[in-house]
Short mmCIF file of C-alpha atoms and ligand atoms in Angstrom, two decimals:
data_model
loop_
_atom_site.label_atom_id
_atom_site.label_comp_id
_atom_site.label_asym_id
_atom_site.label_seq_id
_atom_site.Cartn_x
_atom_site.Cartn_y
_atom_site.Cartn_z
CA MET C 1 0.00 0.00 0.00
CA LYS C 2 1.22 3.52 -0.84
CA LYS C 3 2.54 5.25 2.28
CA THR C 4 1.81 8.76 3.49
CA VAL C 5 4.03 11.32 5.21
CA LEU C 6 2.96 14.58 6.85
CA ILE C 7 5.70 17.23 7.07
CA THR C 8 5.60 20.62 8.83
CA GLY C 9 7.39 23.73 7.54
CA CYS C 10 7.42 22.78 3.84
CA SER C 11 7.65 26.33 2.48
CA SER C 12 11.46 26.17 2.32
CA GLY C 13 14.66 24.43 3.42
CA PHE C 14 14.68 20.87 4.77
CA GLY C 15 10.87 20.66 4.82
CA LYS C 16 10.49 21.39 1.12
CA LEU C 17 13.39 19.10 0.15
CA THR C 18 11.96 16.29 2.29
CA ALA C 19 8.52 16.69 0.67
CA ILE C 20 10.10 16.46 -2.81
CA LEU C 21 12.22 13.45 -1.79
CA PHE C 22 9.30 11.44 -0.35
CA GLY C 23 7.11 12.41 -3.33
CA GLY C 24 9.85 11.22 -5.71
CA LYS C 25 10.00 7.89 -3.86
CA GLY C 26 6.32 7.33 -4.59
CA TRP C 27 4.84 8.39 -1.24
CA ASN C 28 1.74 10.51 -0.70
CA VAL C 29 2.87 13.76 0.90
CA ILE C 30 0.83 16.06 3.14
CA ALA C 31 3.08 19.11 2.74
CA THR C 32 2.05 21.60 5.41
CA MET C 33 3.05 25.24 5.72
CA ARG C 34 1.83 28.52 7.20
CA SER C 35 1.06 30.19 3.85
CA PRO C 36 0.01 27.51 1.34
CA GLU C 37 -1.41 30.18 -0.98
CA LYS C 38 2.17 31.28 -1.74
CA GLU C 39 3.40 27.82 -2.73
CA THR C 40 4.06 27.30 -6.44
CA GLU C 41 6.49 24.35 -6.58
CA LEU C 42 5.01 21.58 -4.43
CA THR C 43 1.53 22.25 -5.80
CA GLN C 44 2.77 21.01 -9.20
CA LEU C 45 3.72 17.56 -7.88
CA LYS C 46 1.54 14.49 -8.11
CA ASP C 47 0.22 13.12 -4.80
CA VAL C 48 1.56 16.11 -2.88
CA PHE C 49 -1.28 17.71 -0.93
CA VAL C 50 -0.35 21.25 0.14
CA VAL C 51 -2.27 22.41 3.18
CA GLY C 52 -2.09 25.19 5.79
CA LEU C 53 -0.65 24.40 9.22
CA ASP C 54 0.79 26.79 11.77
CA VAL C 55 2.24 24.80 14.69
CA GLN C 56 1.22 27.62 17.03
CA ASP C 57 -2.42 27.17 15.99
CA LYS C 58 -4.05 24.00 17.38
CA GLU C 59 -7.11 24.30 15.14
CA SER C 60 -5.00 24.52 11.97
CA ILE C 61 -3.12 21.35 13.03
CA LYS C 62 -6.40 19.52 13.64
CA GLN C 63 -7.75 20.56 10.24
CA ALA C 64 -4.55 19.72 8.34
CA VAL C 65 -4.36 16.25 9.91
CA ALA C 66 -8.07 15.60 9.24
CA SER C 67 -7.90 16.76 5.62
CA GLY C 68 -4.68 14.78 5.03
CA ILE C 69 -6.36 11.61 6.31
CA GLU C 70 -9.44 12.34 4.22
CA GLN C 71 -7.19 12.72 1.15
CA PHE C 72 -4.92 9.68 1.62
CA GLY C 73 -6.59 7.51 4.27
CA ARG C 74 -3.69 7.28 6.73
CA ILE C 75 -0.49 8.88 8.05
CA ASP C 76 2.51 6.55 8.30
CA VAL C 77 5.20 9.11 9.05
CA VAL C 78 5.21 12.59 10.56
CA VAL C 79 8.22 14.87 10.15
CA ASN C 80 8.20 17.68 12.71
CA ASN C 81 10.49 20.09 10.90
CA ALA C 82 8.98 23.58 11.46
CA GLY C 83 11.19 25.75 13.62
CA TYR C 84 13.50 28.72 13.83
CA GLY C 85 16.71 29.80 15.52
CA GLY C 86 17.90 32.53 17.83
CA LEU C 87 21.40 33.91 18.07
CA SER C 88 22.23 36.46 20.79
CA LEU C 89 23.10 36.52 24.47
CA PHE C 90 20.42 35.10 26.78
CA GLU C 91 19.87 38.52 28.38
CA GLN C 92 19.14 40.01 24.97
CA PHE C 93 16.04 37.85 24.49
CA SER C 94 12.78 39.17 25.88
CA GLU C 95 10.53 36.76 27.75
CA GLU C 96 8.00 37.03 24.90
CA GLN C 97 10.65 36.00 22.36
CA ILE C 98 11.62 32.99 24.46
CA TYR C 99 7.98 31.92 24.90
CA SER C 100 7.39 32.34 21.19
CA MET C 101 10.41 30.20 20.30
CA PHE C 102 9.23 27.44 22.66
CA GLU C 103 5.69 27.82 21.27
CA THR C 104 7.00 26.86 17.83
CA ASN C 105 10.04 24.64 18.44
CA VAL C 106 8.68 22.70 21.44
CA PHE C 107 4.95 23.12 22.14
CA GLY C 108 4.08 23.31 18.44
CA LEU C 109 5.89 20.04 17.82
CA MET C 110 4.13 18.46 20.81
CA ARG C 111 0.77 19.67 19.45
CA VAL C 112 1.44 17.93 16.14
CA CYS C 113 2.42 14.71 17.98
CA ARG C 114 -0.79 14.91 20.03
CA ALA C 115 -2.83 15.34 16.84
CA VAL C 116 -1.33 12.35 14.98
CA LEU C 117 -0.78 9.79 17.75
CA PRO C 118 -4.46 8.68 17.89
CA GLN C 119 -4.33 7.93 14.15
CA MET C 120 -1.05 6.01 14.54
CA ARG C 121 -2.53 4.01 17.44
CA LYS C 122 -5.54 3.22 15.27
CA GLN C 123 -3.24 2.03 12.48
CA LYS C 124 -1.13 0.17 15.08
CA GLU C 125 2.00 1.66 13.52
CA GLY C 126 3.71 4.91 12.71
CA THR C 127 6.96 6.86 12.85
CA ILE C 128 7.59 10.39 14.09
CA VAL C 129 10.84 12.11 13.05
CA ASN C 130 11.63 15.28 14.98
CA VAL C 131 14.15 17.69 13.47
CA THR C 132 16.28 19.11 16.27
CA SER C 133 19.79 20.58 15.96
CA MET C 134 23.41 20.09 16.90
CA ALA C 135 22.50 22.84 19.42
CA GLY C 136 20.06 20.34 20.97
CA ILE C 137 22.88 17.92 21.79
CA LEU C 138 25.62 20.39 22.74
CA GLY C 139 24.90 23.53 24.75
CA LEU C 140 26.07 26.29 22.42
CA GLY C 141 26.91 29.67 23.96
CA PHE C 142 25.18 32.57 22.15
CA ALA C 143 22.35 30.17 21.22
CA SER C 144 21.19 29.34 24.75
CA THR C 145 17.48 29.92 24.10
CA TYR C 146 17.51 27.93 20.87
CA SER C 147 19.68 25.21 22.47
CA ALA C 148 17.17 24.94 25.33
CA SER C 149 14.28 24.47 22.90
CA LYS C 150 16.08 21.79 20.90
CA PHE C 151 17.41 20.00 24.04
CA ALA C 152 13.77 19.88 25.15
CA VAL C 153 12.79 18.13 21.92
CA GLU C 154 15.69 15.66 22.17
CA GLY C 155 14.59 14.74 25.71
CA PHE C 156 10.90 14.63 24.83
CA SER C 157 11.60 12.42 21.82
CA GLU C 158 13.74 9.96 23.77
CA ALA C 159 11.04 9.58 26.44
CA LEU C 160 8.19 9.45 23.91
CA ALA C 161 10.06 6.76 21.95
CA MET C 162 10.13 4.60 25.09
CA GLU C 163 6.45 5.25 25.79
CA CYS C 164 5.37 4.52 22.21
CA LYS C 165 7.52 1.46 21.49
CA PRO C 166 4.93 -1.03 22.83
CA LEU C 167 2.36 0.69 20.56
CA ASN C 168 4.58 0.01 17.49
CA ILE C 169 5.12 3.74 17.03
CA LYS C 170 8.73 4.84 16.53
CA VAL C 171 10.05 8.26 17.54
CA LYS C 172 13.41 9.54 16.28
CA THR C 173 15.40 12.74 16.03
CA VAL C 174 17.58 14.18 13.30
CA ALA C 175 19.99 16.85 14.55
CA PRO C 176 21.46 18.85 11.65
CA GLY C 177 24.67 20.85 11.83
CA ALA C 178 24.88 24.16 9.94
CA PHE C 179 23.24 24.23 6.50
CA GLY C 180 22.49 27.06 4.11
CA THR C 181 18.68 27.21 4.07
CA ASN C 182 16.48 30.20 4.96
CA PHE C 183 17.37 29.40 8.56
CA ASN C 184 19.87 32.26 8.97
CA ALA C 185 17.39 34.80 7.61
CA SER C 186 14.63 33.67 9.99
CA THR C 187 16.92 33.39 13.03
CA VAL C 188 16.04 35.95 15.73
CA ASN C 189 18.99 38.27 16.20
CA ASN C 190 19.00 40.78 19.08
CA ILE C 191 22.68 41.64 19.22
CA ALA C 192 21.98 45.37 19.25
CA SER C 193 19.67 45.10 22.32
CA GLY C 194 20.55 45.91 25.89
CA ASP C 195 23.07 48.08 27.70
CA PRO C 196 26.32 49.12 25.94
CA GLU C 197 28.40 46.52 27.82
CA LEU C 198 26.07 43.73 26.71
CA VAL C 199 25.95 44.95 23.11
CA SER C 200 29.73 45.21 22.95
CA TYR C 201 30.15 41.65 24.34
CA ALA C 202 27.52 40.35 21.91
CA GLN C 203 29.31 41.97 18.96
CA ILE C 204 32.65 40.43 19.96
CA LEU C 205 31.04 37.00 20.32
CA ALA C 206 29.12 37.31 17.05
CA SER C 207 32.20 38.16 15.02
CA HIS C 208 34.30 35.48 16.77
CA LEU C 209 31.65 32.80 16.17
CA ALA C 210 31.35 33.84 12.51
CA GLN C 211 35.13 33.30 12.17
CA VAL C 212 34.91 29.88 13.87
CA ALA C 213 32.05 28.88 11.57
CA GLU C 214 34.07 30.00 8.53
CA GLN C 215 37.13 28.04 9.73
CA MET C 216 34.98 24.93 10.17
CA ARG C 217 33.53 25.40 6.68
CA MET C 218 37.03 25.73 5.20
CA HIS C 219 38.25 22.70 7.19
CA SER C 220 35.45 20.51 5.83
CA GLY C 221 36.33 21.78 2.32
CA GLN C 222 32.75 21.96 1.05
CA GLU C 223 29.41 23.65 1.58
CA SER C 224 26.96 21.38 3.40
CA ASP C 225 24.12 20.34 1.13
CA PRO C 226 20.65 20.52 2.83
CA GLN C 227 19.65 17.52 0.72
CA GLU C 228 21.77 15.47 3.19
CA VAL C 229 19.23 16.27 5.91
CA ALA C 230 16.29 15.23 3.74
CA GLU C 231 18.11 11.93 3.02
CA LYS C 232 18.73 11.37 6.73
CA ILE C 233 15.05 12.00 7.49
CA TRP C 234 14.15 9.49 4.77
CA GLU C 235 16.54 6.94 6.30
CA CYS C 236 15.03 7.44 9.77
CA ALA C 237 11.48 7.16 8.40
CA THR C 238 12.08 3.97 6.44
CA GLN C 239 14.94 2.09 8.10
CA ASP C 240 15.98 0.70 11.42
CA THR C 241 18.07 3.54 12.90
CA PRO C 242 18.85 4.65 16.45
CA ILE C 243 16.52 7.19 18.15
CA HIS C 244 19.10 10.00 17.98
CA ASN C 245 20.65 10.82 14.60
CA VAL C 246 22.82 13.66 13.31
CA SER C 247 23.33 15.08 9.83
CA GLY C 248 26.24 17.11 8.47
CA SER C 249 30.01 16.75 8.79
CA ASP C 250 30.22 19.42 11.54
CA ALA C 251 27.54 17.67 13.65
CA GLU C 252 29.20 14.29 13.10
CA MET C 253 32.59 15.68 14.15
CA MET C 254 31.11 17.28 17.29
CA ILE C 255 29.20 14.16 18.32
CA GLY C 256 32.30 12.02 17.72
CA MET C 257 34.24 14.35 20.01
CA LYS C 258 31.46 14.34 22.62
CA ASN C 259 31.27 10.55 22.67
CA SER C 260 35.03 10.16 23.00
CA LEU C 261 35.41 12.39 26.07
CA ASP C 262 34.17 12.67 29.62
CA HIS C 263 31.25 15.16 29.64
CA GLN C 264 33.08 17.97 31.46
CA GLU C 265 36.20 17.47 29.33
CA PHE C 266 34.04 17.79 26.26
CA ILE C 267 32.38 21.00 27.47
CA ASP C 268 35.80 22.51 28.28
CA LYS C 269 37.18 21.54 24.87
CA LEU C 270 34.11 22.82 23.02
CA SER C 271 34.25 26.09 24.93
CA LYS C 272 37.93 26.55 23.95
CA MET C 273 37.07 25.78 20.34
CA ILE C 274 34.20 28.19 19.92
CA MET C 275 34.51 30.97 22.51
CA PRO C 276 37.07 33.81 22.43
CA GLN C 277 39.99 33.04 24.74
CA GLU C 278 41.39 35.65 27.10
CA GLY C 279 44.90 37.06 26.57
N1 NAP F 301 19.61 25.18 8.56
C1 NAP F 301 20.29 24.92 9.64
O1 NAP F 301 21.49 25.25 9.74
C2 NAP F 301 19.64 24.15 10.76
C3 NAP F 301 20.49 23.55 11.70
C4 NAP F 301 19.93 22.81 12.74
C5 NAP F 301 18.57 22.66 12.84
N2 NAP F 301 17.74 23.26 11.93
C6 NAP F 301 16.29 23.06 12.10
O2 NAP F 301 15.75 22.56 10.90
C7 NAP F 301 14.36 22.91 10.81
C8 NAP F 301 14.06 23.48 9.44
O3 NAP F 301 14.85 24.63 9.24
P1 NAP F 301 15.48 25.03 7.83
O4 NAP F 301 16.95 25.05 8.00
O5 NAP F 301 14.87 24.25 6.74
O6 NAP F 301 15.06 26.58 7.80
P2 NAP F 301 13.95 27.36 6.94
O7 NAP F 301 14.29 27.25 5.50
O8 NAP F 301 13.87 28.70 7.58
O9 NAP F 301 12.59 26.54 7.20
C9 NAP F 301 11.87 26.64 8.39
C10 NAP F 301 10.44 26.26 8.13
O10 NAP F 301 9.72 26.30 9.37
C11 NAP F 301 8.52 27.01 9.13
N3 NAP F 301 7.93 27.57 10.32
C12 NAP F 301 8.40 28.49 11.18
N4 NAP F 301 7.50 28.75 12.15
C13 NAP F 301 6.41 27.99 11.88
C14 NAP F 301 5.15 27.80 12.49
N5 NAP F 301 4.77 28.50 13.59
N6 NAP F 301 4.28 26.89 11.95
C15 NAP F 301 4.61 26.20 10.85
N7 NAP F 301 5.78 26.35 10.20
C16 NAP F 301 6.67 27.23 10.72
C17 NAP F 301 8.90 28.08 8.11
O11 NAP F 301 7.71 28.58 7.52
P3 NAP F 301 7.52 30.11 7.01
O12 NAP F 301 8.02 30.12 5.59
O13 NAP F 301 6.05 30.33 7.12
O14 NAP F 301 8.31 30.98 7.93
C18 NAP F 301 9.75 27.23 7.17
O15 NAP F 301 8.92 26.48 6.31
C19 NAP F 301 14.09 23.87 11.98
O16 NAP F 301 13.44 23.16 13.02
C20 NAP F 301 15.49 24.31 12.41
O17 NAP F 301 15.53 24.64 13.77
C21 NAP F 301 18.25 24.00 10.90
#
């Protein structure tokens, strides 16, 4: 029987590439996004059903899931991909900005899980793939708010996987490293907010981290291709993989380093690698 995937955040980046990949492999795709009226590419594809879904809006999730099931009869895989980043010092984020990030990256993802789990229980099978981040496995200074949201999803997913295993529902994560999608443009950046001391520290950190990122890019010798992430999501959705997965040479290198060291040693080494050193 033809399988069906529901993906959030299909307007660009990993979400769109994943929708195209699954569609190309002969799956039915429920490609969800906040502004489906703007979509011109996915609407041209056979068996790709483009529908509105804002993860902050419970009713839109309910309607998208119901209309997807009406269209294709079932949902075998859900890819929780919608999300955005935040790069600044913790103190530079307002409480509203932090709540809003958790609303999308954490509570929005939980809302989608809550909406599809009854269908998966009815089918007696299903797979949920949650897109997290390297920042959800390693605490990254200057991305503390974003790291917290993605750590939350890594923890939630690990626990949910345990809870759902007896129900024949798999839960996995894919943690990408840095990839050139629209992610940088949609990342919340507050580095000009706060008192002069804070702004000056934020500017030093921002330019240092940009240099580190550039050095890592040069070291790997190639631009990361976002298609890699779509392929990893496909692998997790269709094959026997661990719960936690990473994608991208930078994420693989960091996880290799993390797994080879004592936790504190790793944090110290990471901090030396990415933060400006005194003197
Ligand atoms: N690219 C990276 O370097 C990177 C690294 C690690 C993790 N990630 C994660 O990968 C995922 C996808 O990001 P991307 O790199 O593909 O970036 P992207 O091109 O900016 O795509 C993000 C998608 O999420 C959608 N979105 C944002 N808020 C939403 C909401 N409330 N409801 C529904 N959809 C919403 C966006 O829709 P709109 O067009 O409506 O804004 C867009 O379709 C995110 O969870 C991100 O945290 C990215």
